[in-house]
């Protein structure tokens, strides 16, 4: 028998990578040699860390670490199956009720990530009879959840309630789902939630808000934008993640008991996904307790962001994210490298995370940054920018 010699069916992969490389869009994963504190060792070099969403600095807090070790001893490291098959621990139940109380909602449901929370929830609530109204700059997990749902998707201009109003008024879909980030992940600005909630009331739309970057940072005790504006009864679905301020991993949906019960029965990314490991739940639970006892962590994070932004003449930030727009991807990458040489880790954010021509540095602060850390960033940034 003759051996068939085909050309490599995966040959396109190296072609695609070459194109990414040529456009300064090829991504690399750096090798990290330390825990993600305010200092981090990357590729063997110690850097001041301005790239993490571990906003409260709790991922290296000894209390959080201890809580996860203890849970590991008591409950083991892996959950072994989905919660609907093998049940879940008292830790999972407690974390859900504490998250519900934190968000001032009746109930909450855990998912293995924020990405999966958005994916499963949007797809469980809408189908081809429905319409989803989505901010132009919403997180990729909302975009992907909307695609998965088969509903028609209407994109409204970023933070533009008037545009949303026009689109909503023209809709005769069975269900209308409006979904928005509260703090936008790449721009760090906030959605006009008051106006959006009024529109949804008026036009009978469901309102879902992604609080990934607001949780732990915005509002009293870091309760998020929804509760800090007193909108907890007008936002039907509050999504959050445990992977940022809460220093762990996983996501959650908070809302009415009926909504949570429906998601437990219908959200495929909940049903067919192994439960979050107990040590992961324990870390988030401990972070939440620390935040409740030390609400100044949220204030300190916001104050650090304000200090950093004012030092580089950037607009006043709403949360912990300070975007520095530079335009082209290669320039963003060059600036990020120069800052790396100055001992600062700050990522270049390039397409597809942001539109072409809108590449940027995205600096994020932590509650644990000292004034000196922030000032080192400002000095290095100003030195590098002048040289450009
Ligand atoms: C990070 C993020 C998510 C996803 O959360 P993970 O827990 O990291 O999967 C969802 N939405 C927004 C706005 C985010 O920034």
mmCIF file of C-alpha atoms and ligand atoms in Angstrom:
data_model
loop_
_atom_site.group_PDB
_atom_site.id
_atom_site.type_symbol
_atom_site.label_atom_id
_atom_site.label_comp_id
_atom_site.label_asym_id
_atom_site.label_seq_id
_atom_site.Cartn_x
_atom_site.Cartn_y
_atom_site.Cartn_z
ATOM 1 C CA UNK A 1 0.000 0.000 0.000
ATOM 2 C CA UNK A 2 1.293 3.438 -0.893
ATOM 3 C CA UNK A 3 1.608 5.992 1.835
ATOM 4 C CA UNK A 4 -0.390 9.108 1.012
ATOM 5 C CA UNK A 5 1.661 12.272 1.382
ATOM 6 C CA UNK A 6 -0.700 15.156 1.959
ATOM 7 C CA UNK A 7 0.342 18.697 2.509
ATOM 8 C CA UNK A 8 0.066 19.662 6.171
ATOM 9 C CA UNK A 9 -3.602 20.571 6.826
ATOM 10 C CA UNK A 10 -2.446 22.822 9.675
ATOM 11 C CA UNK A 11 -0.072 24.838 7.478
ATOM 12 C CA UNK A 12 -2.328 27.887 7.834
ATOM 13 C CA UNK A 13 -1.410 28.089 11.530
ATOM 14 C CA UNK A 14 2.147 29.232 10.922
ATOM 15 C CA UNK A 15 0.943 31.603 8.176
ATOM 16 C CA UNK A 16 -1.523 33.181 10.583
ATOM 17 C CA UNK A 17 1.112 33.500 13.288
ATOM 18 C CA UNK A 18 3.486 35.255 10.841
ATOM 19 C CA UNK A 19 0.767 37.765 10.004
ATOM 20 C CA UNK A 20 0.137 38.440 13.706
ATOM 21 C CA UNK A 21 3.886 38.872 14.258
ATOM 22 C CA UNK A 22 4.180 41.324 11.348
ATOM 23 C CA UNK A 23 1.365 43.430 12.801
ATOM 24 C CA UNK A 24 2.737 43.481 16.384
ATOM 25 C CA UNK A 25 -0.279 41.415 17.400
ATOM 26 C CA UNK A 26 1.346 38.128 18.349
ATOM 27 C CA UNK A 27 0.794 37.336 22.014
ATOM 28 C CA UNK A 28 3.266 35.698 24.325
ATOM 29 C CA UNK A 29 2.842 34.334 27.821
ATOM 30 C CA UNK A 30 5.580 35.497 30.161
ATOM 31 C CA UNK A 31 6.941 33.153 32.752
ATOM 32 C CA UNK A 32 6.152 34.438 36.234
ATOM 33 C CA UNK A 33 8.465 33.521 39.092
ATOM 34 C CA UNK A 34 6.646 34.926 42.120
ATOM 35 C CA UNK A 35 3.213 35.511 43.634
ATOM 36 C CA UNK A 36 1.301 38.513 42.203
ATOM 37 C CA UNK A 37 2.082 41.126 44.849
ATOM 38 C CA UNK A 38 2.934 44.766 44.138
ATOM 39 C CA UNK A 39 6.297 43.377 42.997
ATOM 40 C CA UNK A 40 6.369 40.476 40.587
ATOM 41 C CA UNK A 41 9.201 38.470 39.056
ATOM 42 C CA UNK A 42 8.692 38.109 35.296
ATOM 43 C CA UNK A 43 11.168 36.265 33.101
ATOM 44 C CA UNK A 44 13.625 36.485 35.978
ATOM 45 C CA UNK A 45 13.314 40.242 36.525
ATOM 46 C CA UNK A 46 11.575 41.905 39.478
ATOM 47 C CA UNK A 47 9.022 44.506 38.359
ATOM 48 C CA UNK A 48 6.539 46.841 40.000
ATOM 49 C CA UNK A 49 3.193 45.318 39.134
ATOM 50 C CA UNK A 50 0.628 47.532 37.385
ATOM 51 C CA UNK A 51 -1.027 44.819 35.328
ATOM 52 C CA UNK A 52 -3.176 42.874 37.761
ATOM 53 C CA UNK A 53 -6.895 42.854 38.472
ATOM 54 C CA UNK A 54 -6.094 41.607 41.978
ATOM 55 C CA UNK A 55 -7.258 45.093 42.956
ATOM 56 C CA UNK A 56 -7.349 44.679 46.721
ATOM 57 C CA UNK A 57 -4.025 42.863 46.831
ATOM 58 C CA UNK A 58 -5.685 39.924 48.593
ATOM 59 C CA UNK A 59 -4.240 37.174 46.363
ATOM 60 C CA UNK A 60 -1.126 37.210 48.561
ATOM 61 C CA UNK A 61 -2.875 37.919 51.867
ATOM 62 C CA UNK A 62 -1.820 35.291 54.460
ATOM 63 C CA UNK A 63 -5.417 35.014 55.764
ATOM 64 C CA UNK A 64 -6.767 34.181 52.304
ATOM 65 C CA UNK A 65 -3.955 31.709 51.655
ATOM 66 C CA UNK A 66 -4.588 30.031 55.022
ATOM 67 C CA UNK A 67 -8.339 29.768 54.341
ATOM 68 C CA UNK A 68 -7.719 27.990 51.063
ATOM 69 C CA UNK A 69 -5.190 25.605 52.620
ATOM 70 C CA UNK A 70 -7.634 24.749 55.376
ATOM 71 C CA UNK A 71 -10.441 24.109 52.874
ATOM 72 C CA UNK A 72 -8.089 21.954 50.844
ATOM 73 C CA UNK A 73 -7.391 19.806 53.921
ATOM 74 C CA UNK A 74 -11.059 19.531 54.840
ATOM 75 C CA UNK A 75 -12.710 19.147 51.426
ATOM 76 C CA UNK A 76 -9.910 18.100 49.077
ATOM 77 C CA UNK A 77 -8.510 19.863 46.033
ATOM 78 C CA UNK A 78 -10.918 18.961 43.240
ATOM 79 C CA UNK A 79 -14.715 18.871 43.337
ATOM 80 C CA UNK A 80 -14.859 15.740 41.156
ATOM 81 C CA UNK A 81 -18.083 16.486 39.344
ATOM 82 C CA UNK A 82 -20.796 19.005 38.618
ATOM 83 C CA UNK A 83 -22.830 20.219 41.602
ATOM 84 C CA UNK A 84 -26.061 18.753 40.245
ATOM 85 C CA UNK A 85 -24.421 15.314 40.205
ATOM 86 C CA UNK A 86 -22.422 15.108 43.422
ATOM 87 C CA UNK A 87 -23.730 18.055 45.387
ATOM 88 C CA UNK A 88 -21.543 20.774 46.800
ATOM 89 C CA UNK A 89 -19.999 21.706 50.118
ATOM 90 C CA UNK A 90 -21.332 23.984 52.829
ATOM 91 C CA UNK A 91 -18.628 26.414 51.648
ATOM 92 C CA UNK A 92 -20.257 26.783 48.232
ATOM 93 C CA UNK A 93 -23.638 27.402 49.861
ATOM 94 C CA UNK A 94 -22.213 29.950 52.275
ATOM 95 C CA UNK A 95 -20.323 31.768 49.534
ATOM 96 C CA UNK A 96 -23.516 32.021 47.471
ATOM 97 C CA UNK A 97 -25.570 33.428 50.301
ATOM 98 C CA UNK A 98 -22.816 35.887 51.251
ATOM 99 C CA UNK A 99 -22.469 37.071 47.640
ATOM 100 C CA UNK A 100 -26.242 37.538 47.407
ATOM 101 C CA UNK A 101 -26.211 39.645 50.589
ATOM 102 C CA UNK A 102 -23.161 41.621 49.372
ATOM 103 C CA UNK A 103 -25.021 42.461 46.149
ATOM 104 C CA UNK A 104 -28.341 42.970 47.999
ATOM 105 C CA UNK A 105 -30.073 40.282 45.947
ATOM 106 C CA UNK A 106 -32.153 37.273 47.010
ATOM 107 C CA UNK A 107 -29.818 34.624 45.697
ATOM 108 C CA UNK A 108 -26.595 33.861 43.836
ATOM 109 C CA UNK A 109 -25.179 31.049 41.723
ATOM 110 C CA UNK A 110 -21.490 30.205 41.336
ATOM 111 C CA UNK A 111 -19.856 29.366 38.014
ATOM 112 C CA UNK A 112 -16.276 28.229 37.384
ATOM 113 C CA UNK A 113 -15.421 31.593 35.852
ATOM 114 C CA UNK A 114 -16.962 34.954 35.096
ATOM 115 C CA UNK A 115 -16.685 34.073 31.428
ATOM 116 C CA UNK A 116 -18.839 30.993 31.960
ATOM 117 C CA UNK A 117 -21.326 32.949 34.107
ATOM 118 C CA UNK A 118 -21.988 35.376 31.254
ATOM 119 C CA UNK A 119 -22.008 32.673 28.601
ATOM 120 C CA UNK A 120 -24.429 30.369 30.421
ATOM 121 C CA UNK A 121 -26.768 33.059 31.706
ATOM 122 C CA UNK A 122 -27.304 34.944 28.464
ATOM 123 C CA UNK A 123 -27.830 31.716 26.544
ATOM 124 C CA UNK A 124 -30.252 30.371 29.180
ATOM 125 C CA UNK A 125 -32.490 33.437 29.112
ATOM 126 C CA UNK A 126 -32.757 34.185 25.397
ATOM 127 C CA UNK A 127 -33.231 32.347 22.093
ATOM 128 C CA UNK A 128 -34.096 33.101 18.484
ATOM 129 C CA UNK A 129 -37.329 34.841 19.510
ATOM 130 C CA UNK A 130 -35.473 37.435 21.514
ATOM 131 C CA UNK A 131 -33.256 40.456 21.150
ATOM 132 C CA UNK A 132 -30.108 41.346 23.082
ATOM 133 C CA UNK A 133 -29.024 44.978 23.376
ATOM 134 C CA UNK A 134 -25.330 45.159 24.056
ATOM 135 C CA UNK A 135 -22.893 48.047 24.607
ATOM 136 C CA UNK A 136 -20.292 48.286 21.861
ATOM 137 C CA UNK A 137 -17.467 47.856 24.383
ATOM 138 C CA UNK A 138 -18.894 44.979 26.425
ATOM 139 C CA UNK A 139 -16.558 42.179 27.499
ATOM 140 C CA UNK A 140 -15.923 39.291 25.085
ATOM 141 C CA UNK A 141 -17.802 36.870 27.369
ATOM 142 C CA UNK A 142 -20.997 38.895 26.812
ATOM 143 C CA UNK A 143 -20.386 38.949 23.076
ATOM 144 C CA UNK A 144 -19.825 35.190 23.035
ATOM 145 C CA UNK A 145 -22.847 34.476 25.269
ATOM 146 C CA UNK A 146 -25.016 36.530 22.932
ATOM 147 C CA UNK A 147 -23.780 34.558 19.919
ATOM 148 C CA UNK A 148 -24.443 31.290 21.686
ATOM 149 C CA UNK A 149 -28.027 32.280 22.517
ATOM 150 C CA UNK A 150 -29.101 32.628 18.840
ATOM 151 C CA UNK A 151 -30.981 35.826 19.736
ATOM 152 C CA UNK A 152 -30.619 38.853 17.459
ATOM 153 C CA UNK A 153 -27.974 41.185 18.802
ATOM 154 C CA UNK A 154 -28.260 44.972 18.610
ATOM 155 C CA UNK A 155 -25.075 46.830 19.453
ATOM 156 C CA UNK A 156 -25.577 50.327 20.831
ATOM 157 C CA UNK A 157 -22.899 53.008 20.804
ATOM 158 C CA UNK A 158 -20.701 52.957 23.869
ATOM 159 C CA UNK A 159 -22.512 54.262 26.974
ATOM 160 C CA UNK A 160 -25.099 55.930 24.727
ATOM 161 C CA UNK A 161 -28.513 55.621 26.431
ATOM 162 C CA UNK A 162 -30.220 57.592 23.641
ATOM 163 C CA UNK A 163 -29.060 55.111 21.037
ATOM 164 C CA UNK A 164 -30.168 52.239 23.276
ATOM 165 C CA UNK A 165 -33.563 53.903 23.676
ATOM 166 C CA UNK A 166 -34.034 54.111 19.886
ATOM 167 C CA UNK A 167 -33.128 50.458 19.393
ATOM 168 C CA UNK A 168 -35.336 49.289 22.272
ATOM 169 C CA UNK A 169 -38.322 51.298 21.075
ATOM 170 C CA UNK A 170 -38.057 49.722 17.618
ATOM 171 C CA UNK A 171 -38.013 46.155 18.977
ATOM 172 C CA UNK A 172 -40.940 43.785 18.955
ATOM 173 C CA UNK A 173 -38.992 40.794 20.234
ATOM 174 C CA UNK A 174 -40.546 38.409 22.764
ATOM 175 C CA UNK A 175 -37.871 39.208 25.378
ATOM 176 C CA UNK A 176 -35.524 42.173 25.374
ATOM 177 C CA UNK A 177 -32.278 41.727 27.311
ATOM 178 C CA UNK A 178 -30.090 44.782 27.866
ATOM 179 C CA UNK A 179 -26.587 43.902 28.973
ATOM 180 C CA UNK A 180 -23.718 46.153 29.920
ATOM 181 C CA UNK A 181 -20.473 46.209 31.875
ATOM 182 C CA UNK A 182 -20.750 48.610 34.818
ATOM 183 C CA UNK A 183 -17.034 49.490 34.700
ATOM 184 C CA UNK A 184 -15.634 48.840 31.216
ATOM 185 C CA UNK A 185 -12.585 46.621 31.273
ATOM 186 C CA UNK A 186 -10.379 48.420 28.763
ATOM 187 C CA UNK A 187 -11.513 52.042 29.192
ATOM 188 C CA UNK A 188 -12.239 51.993 32.924
ATOM 189 C CA UNK A 189 -15.261 54.279 32.506
ATOM 190 C CA UNK A 190 -18.787 53.521 33.750
ATOM 191 C CA UNK A 191 -22.128 52.889 32.060
ATOM 192 C CA UNK A 192 -24.996 55.397 32.528
ATOM 193 C CA UNK A 193 -26.838 52.832 34.648
ATOM 194 C CA UNK A 194 -29.519 55.155 36.043
ATOM 195 C CA UNK A 195 -30.681 56.075 32.562
ATOM 196 C CA UNK A 196 -30.413 52.511 31.293
ATOM 197 C CA UNK A 197 -32.466 51.198 34.245
ATOM 198 C CA UNK A 198 -35.204 53.767 33.560
ATOM 199 C CA UNK A 199 -35.320 52.767 29.893
ATOM 200 C CA UNK A 200 -35.611 49.107 30.829
ATOM 201 C CA UNK A 201 -38.456 49.878 33.270
ATOM 202 C CA UNK A 202 -40.245 51.905 30.659
ATOM 203 C CA UNK A 203 -39.855 49.462 27.783
ATOM 204 C CA UNK A 204 -40.147 46.196 29.684
ATOM 205 C CA UNK A 205 -36.583 45.011 29.137
ATOM 206 C CA UNK A 206 -34.520 42.716 31.363
ATOM 207 C CA UNK A 207 -31.362 44.432 32.623
ATOM 208 C CA UNK A 208 -28.122 42.517 33.197
ATOM 209 C CA UNK A 209 -25.011 44.272 34.539
ATOM 210 C CA UNK A 210 -21.473 42.858 34.568
ATOM 211 C CA UNK A 211 -19.736 44.110 37.711
ATOM 212 C CA UNK A 212 -16.406 42.315 37.174
ATOM 213 C CA UNK A 213 -14.318 45.484 37.613
ATOM 214 C CA UNK A 214 -16.668 47.290 40.008
ATOM 215 C CA UNK A 215 -16.934 44.547 42.610
ATOM 216 C CA UNK A 216 -14.589 45.293 45.493
ATOM 217 C CA UNK A 217 -13.644 48.709 44.137
ATOM 218 C CA UNK A 218 -16.687 50.907 43.410
ATOM 219 C CA UNK A 219 -19.133 52.102 46.069
ATOM 220 C CA UNK A 220 -19.256 51.712 49.832
ATOM 221 C CA UNK A 221 -17.495 48.452 50.892
ATOM 222 C CA UNK A 222 -16.796 47.864 47.208
ATOM 223 C CA UNK A 223 -20.382 46.689 46.720
ATOM 224 C CA UNK A 224 -20.304 47.683 43.043
ATOM 225 C CA UNK A 225 -21.992 50.318 40.915
ATOM 226 C CA UNK A 226 -25.495 48.794 40.952
ATOM 227 C CA UNK A 227 -25.886 48.829 44.741
ATOM 228 C CA UNK A 228 -24.008 52.108 45.161
ATOM 229 C CA UNK A 229 -26.558 53.807 42.865
ATOM 230 C CA UNK A 230 -29.434 52.120 44.733
ATOM 231 C CA UNK A 231 -30.388 50.176 41.595
ATOM 232 C CA UNK A 232 -30.407 46.706 43.159
ATOM 233 C CA UNK A 233 -34.184 46.371 42.675
ATOM 234 C CA UNK A 234 -34.116 47.613 39.087
ATOM 235 C CA UNK A 235 -31.211 45.536 37.780
ATOM 236 C CA UNK A 236 -32.527 42.001 37.310
ATOM 237 C CA UNK A 237 -29.217 40.208 36.858
ATOM 238 C CA UNK A 238 -25.956 41.203 38.528
ATOM 239 C CA UNK A 239 -22.872 39.354 37.354
ATOM 240 C CA UNK A 240 -19.547 39.402 39.161
ATOM 241 C CA UNK A 241 -16.273 37.558 39.238
ATOM 242 C CA UNK A 242 -14.218 36.105 42.078
ATOM 243 C CA UNK A 243 -11.049 36.346 40.001
ATOM 244 C CA UNK A 244 -10.351 40.061 40.406
ATOM 245 C CA UNK A 245 -10.890 41.861 43.735
ATOM 246 C CA UNK A 246 -11.871 38.643 45.487
ATOM 247 C CA UNK A 247 -8.456 37.148 44.741
ATOM 248 C CA UNK A 248 -9.628 33.732 43.674
ATOM 249 C CA UNK A 249 -11.234 32.261 40.576
ATOM 250 C CA UNK A 250 -14.820 31.826 39.438
ATOM 251 C CA UNK A 251 -17.853 33.933 38.645
ATOM 252 C CA UNK A 252 -21.358 34.430 39.953
ATOM 253 C CA UNK A 253 -24.815 35.678 39.088
ATOM 254 C CA UNK A 254 -26.917 37.411 41.761
ATOM 255 C CA UNK A 255 -30.631 38.089 41.388
ATOM 256 C CA UNK A 256 -34.093 36.931 42.424
ATOM 257 C CA UNK A 257 -34.566 33.418 43.827
ATOM 258 C CA UNK A 258 -36.591 32.484 40.751
ATOM 259 C CA UNK A 259 -33.864 33.643 38.374
ATOM 260 C CA UNK A 260 -31.245 31.680 40.306
ATOM 261 C CA UNK A 261 -33.428 28.543 40.348
ATOM 262 C CA UNK A 262 -33.971 28.830 36.585
ATOM 263 C CA UNK A 263 -30.224 29.195 35.943
ATOM 264 C CA UNK A 264 -29.512 26.176 38.133
ATOM 265 C CA UNK A 265 -31.797 24.224 35.794
ATOM 266 C CA UNK A 266 -30.964 25.798 32.449
ATOM 267 C CA UNK A 267 -27.496 27.376 32.332
ATOM 268 C CA UNK A 268 -25.425 24.802 30.466
ATOM 269 C CA UNK A 269 -22.099 26.241 31.650
ATOM 270 C CA UNK A 270 -23.326 25.515 35.194
ATOM 271 C CA UNK A 271 -24.943 22.124 34.558
ATOM 272 C CA UNK A 272 -22.145 20.557 32.509
ATOM 273 C CA UNK A 273 -19.163 22.048 34.322
ATOM 274 C CA UNK A 274 -17.361 20.602 37.330
ATOM 275 C CA UNK A 275 -17.951 22.557 40.536
ATOM 276 C CA UNK A 276 -15.465 25.141 41.694
ATOM 277 C CA UNK A 277 -12.878 23.455 43.981
ATOM 278 C CA UNK A 278 -13.491 24.113 47.689
ATOM 279 C CA UNK A 279 -10.130 25.893 48.265
ATOM 280 C CA UNK A 280 -11.079 28.329 45.494
ATOM 281 C CA UNK A 281 -14.459 29.024 47.120
ATOM 282 C CA UNK A 282 -12.779 29.398 50.523
ATOM 283 C CA UNK A 283 -10.319 31.993 49.218
ATOM 284 C CA UNK A 284 -13.151 34.094 47.768
ATOM 285 C CA UNK A 285 -15.182 33.769 50.951
ATOM 286 C CA UNK A 286 -12.234 34.904 53.064
ATOM 287 C CA UNK A 287 -11.572 37.871 50.733
ATOM 288 C CA UNK A 288 -15.206 38.882 50.999
ATOM 289 C CA UNK A 289 -15.008 38.770 54.814
ATOM 290 C CA UNK A 290 -11.838 40.878 54.796
ATOM 291 C CA UNK A 291 -13.464 43.436 52.513
ATOM 292 C CA UNK A 292 -16.491 43.641 54.818
ATOM 293 C CA UNK A 293 -14.252 44.256 57.843
ATOM 294 C CA UNK A 294 -11.856 46.572 55.985
ATOM 295 C CA UNK A 295 -13.955 48.654 53.576
ATOM 296 C CA UNK A 296 -11.032 51.097 53.356
ATOM 297 C CA UNK A 297 -9.418 48.628 50.908
ATOM 298 C CA UNK A 298 -11.875 49.789 48.244
ATOM 299 C CA UNK A 299 -11.230 53.445 49.049
ATOM 300 C CA UNK A 300 -7.465 52.957 48.985
ATOM 301 C CA UNK A 301 -7.676 51.325 45.544
ATOM 302 C CA UNK A 302 -9.683 54.234 44.158
ATOM 303 C CA UNK A 303 -7.336 56.789 45.758
ATOM 304 C CA UNK A 304 -4.322 55.034 44.177
ATOM 305 C CA UNK A 305 -5.987 55.144 40.764
ATOM 306 C CA UNK A 306 -6.706 58.855 41.174
ATOM 307 C CA UNK A 307 -3.100 59.550 42.223
ATOM 308 C CA UNK A 308 -1.718 57.627 39.252
ATOM 309 C CA UNK A 309 -4.067 59.246 36.720
ATOM 310 C CA UNK A 310 -3.395 62.770 37.924
ATOM 311 C CA UNK A 311 0.379 62.169 37.789
ATOM 312 C CA UNK A 312 0.222 61.388 34.077
ATOM 313 C CA UNK A 313 -2.498 63.932 33.171
ATOM 314 C CA UNK A 314 -5.061 61.273 32.499
ATOM 315 C CA UNK A 315 -8.824 61.663 33.085
ATOM 316 C CA UNK A 316 -10.083 60.914 36.625
ATOM 317 C CA UNK A 317 -10.727 57.163 36.804
ATOM 318 C CA UNK A 318 -14.001 55.597 38.010
ATOM 319 C CA UNK A 319 -12.401 52.447 39.387
ATOM 320 C CA UNK A 320 -8.906 50.900 39.403
ATOM 321 C CA UNK A 321 -8.225 51.045 35.663
ATOM 322 C CA UNK A 322 -6.202 53.841 34.077
ATOM 323 C CA UNK A 323 -6.055 53.516 30.282
ATOM 324 C CA UNK A 324 -3.330 55.410 28.430
ATOM 325 C CA UNK A 325 -4.321 55.648 24.782
ATOM 326 C CA UNK A 326 -1.391 55.543 22.356
ATOM 327 C CA UNK A 327 -2.952 54.506 19.013
ATOM 328 C CA UNK A 328 -0.985 51.954 17.053
ATOM 329 C CA UNK A 329 -0.221 48.484 18.382
ATOM 330 C CA UNK A 330 3.551 48.704 17.765
ATOM 331 C CA UNK A 331 3.783 51.961 19.720
ATOM 332 C CA UNK A 332 1.875 50.498 22.651
ATOM 333 C CA UNK A 333 4.177 47.507 22.619
ATOM 334 C CA UNK A 334 7.296 49.709 22.446
ATOM 335 C CA UNK A 335 6.131 51.802 25.412
ATOM 336 C CA UNK A 336 5.310 48.715 27.417
ATOM 337 C CA UNK A 337 8.823 47.358 26.717
ATOM 338 C CA UNK A 338 10.473 50.641 27.685
ATOM 339 C CA UNK A 339 8.554 50.680 30.955
ATOM 340 C CA UNK A 340 9.605 47.075 31.507
ATOM 341 C CA UNK A 341 13.217 48.253 31.176
ATOM 342 C CA UNK A 342 12.433 50.869 33.851
ATOM 343 C CA UNK A 343 11.207 48.103 36.178
ATOM 344 C CA UNK A 344 7.476 48.567 35.588
ATOM 345 C CA UNK A 345 5.048 45.924 34.390
ATOM 346 C CA UNK A 346 2.163 47.461 32.453
ATOM 347 C CA UNK A 347 0.570 45.659 29.527
ATOM 348 C CA UNK A 348 0.081 46.890 25.976
ATOM 349 C CA UNK A 349 -3.531 46.217 25.050
ATOM 350 C CA UNK A 350 -3.929 45.628 21.344
ATOM 351 C CA UNK A 351 -6.588 44.355 18.917
ATOM 352 C CA UNK A 352 -8.694 42.263 19.228
ATOM 353 C CA UNK A 353 -9.058 43.418 22.856
ATOM 354 C CA UNK A 354 -9.525 46.996 21.617
ATOM 355 C CA UNK A 355 -10.358 48.426 18.151
ATOM 356 C CA UNK A 356 -7.574 49.027 15.613
ATOM 357 C CA UNK A 357 -5.913 52.393 16.246
ATOM 358 C CA UNK A 358 -7.008 52.358 19.896
ATOM 359 C CA UNK A 359 -4.120 50.389 21.354
ATOM 360 C CA UNK A 360 -3.135 51.483 24.801
ATOM 361 C CA UNK A 361 -1.281 50.826 27.970
ATOM 362 C CA UNK A 362 -3.695 49.650 30.644
ATOM 363 C CA UNK A 363 -2.427 50.425 34.108
ATOM 364 C CA UNK A 364 -4.269 48.941 37.064
ATOM 365 C CA UNK A 365 -3.623 49.762 40.685
ATOM 366 C CA UNK A 366 -3.972 47.747 43.860
ATOM 367 C CA UNK A 367 -4.911 48.767 47.401
ATOM 368 C CA UNK A 368 -1.485 47.511 48.469
ATOM 369 C CA UNK A 369 0.472 49.905 46.233
ATOM 370 C CA UNK A 370 2.167 52.563 48.368
ATOM 371 C CA UNK A 371 2.353 56.236 47.357
ATOM 372 C CA UNK A 372 6.015 55.565 46.461
ATOM 373 C CA UNK A 373 5.013 52.729 44.126
ATOM 374 C CA UNK A 374 2.532 54.977 42.337
ATOM 375 C CA UNK A 375 5.084 57.787 42.093
ATOM 376 C CA UNK A 376 7.681 55.385 40.645
ATOM 377 C CA UNK A 377 5.193 54.545 37.914
ATOM 378 C CA UNK A 378 4.533 58.218 37.206
ATOM 379 C CA UNK A 379 8.261 59.080 37.046
ATOM 380 C CA UNK A 380 9.093 56.143 34.797
ATOM 381 C CA UNK A 381 6.122 56.836 32.559
ATOM 382 C CA UNK A 382 7.004 60.496 32.134
ATOM 383 C CA UNK A 383 10.647 59.634 31.360
ATOM 384 C CA UNK A 384 9.675 57.064 28.755
ATOM 385 C CA UNK A 385 6.997 59.204 27.162
ATOM 386 C CA UNK A 386 9.338 62.183 26.735
ATOM 387 C CA UNK A 387 11.895 59.939 24.968
ATOM 388 C CA UNK A 388 9.270 58.704 22.465
HETATM 389 C C1 LIG B 1 -12.653 39.473 33.658
HETATM 390 C C2 LIG B 1 -14.003 39.742 33.124
HETATM 391 C C3 LIG B 1 -14.934 38.719 32.920
HETATM 392 C C4 LIG B 1 -14.552 37.272 33.032
HETATM 393 O O1 LIG B 1 -14.291 36.892 34.324
HETATM 394 P P1 LIG B 1 -13.309 35.641 34.595
HETATM 395 O O2 LIG B 1 -13.653 35.271 35.979
HETATM 396 O O3 LIG B 1 -11.925 36.147 34.435
HETATM 397 O O4 LIG B 1 -13.653 34.594 33.603
HETATM 398 C C5 LIG B 1 -16.203 39.054 32.536
HETATM 399 N N1 LIG B 1 -16.554 40.337 32.331
HETATM 400 C C6 LIG B 1 -15.679 41.345 32.481
HETATM 401 C C7 LIG B 1 -16.122 42.748 32.248
HETATM 402 C C8 LIG B 1 -14.374 41.081 32.867
HETATM 403 O O5 LIG B 1 -13.487 42.067 32.969
#
